[in-house]
């Protein structure tokens, strides 16, 4: 029987016989009685198994090591006075697989660094056990949100001949040991995608509302707590939508995801609140109930100028790229809640963003949230062919390889908008976990490729 | 207003004013009246727009080209006698974006080969328009099936240091132009994953039931209609499950996915039935209502021997790898329905499959279905450390890089099973589309990397 099911139905099962399988989280005992905390993988919290010398193999059971797989037959007993609402009094405990002496988890706190070396075992440690279920729940929140609104999920390619934004360094994909790519598998240079956006835009011009949700890659040689070489992105794109529609969608999505996770990963979120970040539930609940304010970049610069003494980087000027400390100041001190900054200088944004009438700014938005700063970046896309071509020339971009993308503007183009959400950062935001390496099953970072 | 919404509510909207945006699929007209078939991306079928010389810009509208984006304001009129239940009598038609003279789609059938050269435009052609929505619907079917059963979705890595099965050639991921991988980004050789299975198994030993759903890669230099260099796989893994449990899950999943697609992509499936494969709905409906039979490989060989005259490859012997013609014979002629072949000779299967008591066969299953042959492959995994180590030695596999995988057998191991479903092949199976290049948004095959 699955423990998840048991937890939903235990009240009517007093004194009934049941059988469960699971892994031993703790095993303590005296000469006559013992207690195993057992987890079968289906819910966050454990089930308590009580065993006594009535067991034929009491001696064996009392020595079952942490992490071992067992099967327990026994009687469910309601324990209204206990910490848990029921326990299982064992009639038979079978060892399915012992964990040997070098099992890398012990009943103590291990450092995050240590855990990153053992990605094959750490899902059984509480923090990761909570995290990777939250990851699954948030994934489903994303899909449910978009599918229920008619968005079509598009698998944009991982291997591409285009470098989406000219931004970020790319991994080469090759079958060769030299750079004669014309003789390579694809007959030309191929690389891992840094964004699905350019590839998903054509689908918005067919299905109106679409989204990607898949892996993306950056070969940036920087070791920070917020960057990984492989990470998952969500990139929705909406035809006939302007920047304001875009922000409406972002706001609705963020709120939906928070609510979905609070409802469907409640034990996990409670764990994060208790052990990782005591404010996390309060913080995301507040965001869920906020109206997301909107402020132009130009206004934000004015606010920052007034407060520049507070920053490490005090050189505040129109045209600068905002640092994390600036972003956090705006949402934490000025707005005291989530805020969209809009209409950024074109020179610090990507080539495909729509130029505003002032000729200096683009119809872009970044969603800043307290605690982490930027969570989502979006924009209305430049749908005017000539303007886009000029912008690419200005930025010294090669037109030829992106002619297909330009042509979308000549083949029934229309206004459209979209955004990108870093899935892993959203997990960090929800849980309060500070390092992207601790929200990914197998994090890949410079000089770090475990298994 | 979205056309999808309109189709659900039109009966109560006779004579009401509405506004829609969409793309022109056809535009035909006489001197006084014209008809535009318009598609707004939200449903498969078009809406008919009727316009007349009452329009100020009748002349302009009559020349609107195929593929152009338009906005229409008009009156909804019920047309109980017509082919469609309602039409829109236009009061105002605005051109949002014309498609220019070189728009690559015309009102005629284009070859599949031609369409593969224009992946940025083909989603607007009927076959692809139906396919990529079906792709999205099937994705959601997969997630809904597993999540509603408590399976945890795991993002296994795309970049890996392991070659999962020793099978299949791999793409190298590099930042270098030579093979000095010790100086490379990760400090060692890195490649694109060919399977998430080995990486997901540890998660089954934490969460019991898990699944992957993500891109995988093969650098095989073979041009067939069923192989792509990049494709999506679903790889579930279940702890405490044996081969029989595995087959139960596969059967339930396939039936669920068929039903979900018939319900949620009914227009698209009807299109495939009409234009691509007249048997497709009947075929999958029959599978949905079948009991999936189970037959050992050894029995299958006996059947094939009796019928060997019928095959191109007539050399039938125990130990051979079955060809597609053999697989199809078994399910189409012998069973007349879906069938699991089980207990294959160990020498033609992967190292991680559990050795049966006979010492010759492994606890593997392939699901064969009429029309395509193999659709799913699964197995119970070898959970006995020593047996697995011996098997790897037998196969001359290096133990060191997979020691972490072996260690799962020493750290609370238990019986577990899983399978792999090729997502793209499932789409081919559902739709009757014959070439994998026509079910993927941007197919990647040898010497073929469009955009």
XYZ file of C-alpha atoms in Angstrom, chain B residues 10-18 74-79 86-87 89 91:
19
model
C -21.976 30.812 -30.962
C -25.532 29.499 -30.552
C -26.389 32.300 -28.150
C -24.585 34.946 -30.185
C -26.674 35.327 -33.306
C -26.492 38.912 -34.635
C -23.963 39.984 -32.040
C -20.959 42.136 -32.825
C -17.591 40.515 -32.419
C -18.499 42.099 -37.776
C -21.759 40.401 -36.978
C -22.015 36.753 -36.073
C -24.760 35.122 -38.120
C -26.003 31.592 -37.581
C -25.993 29.552 -40.792
C -22.017 30.333 -38.278
C -20.188 32.974 -40.254
C -20.449 39.306 -41.825
C -18.213 45.496 -41.037
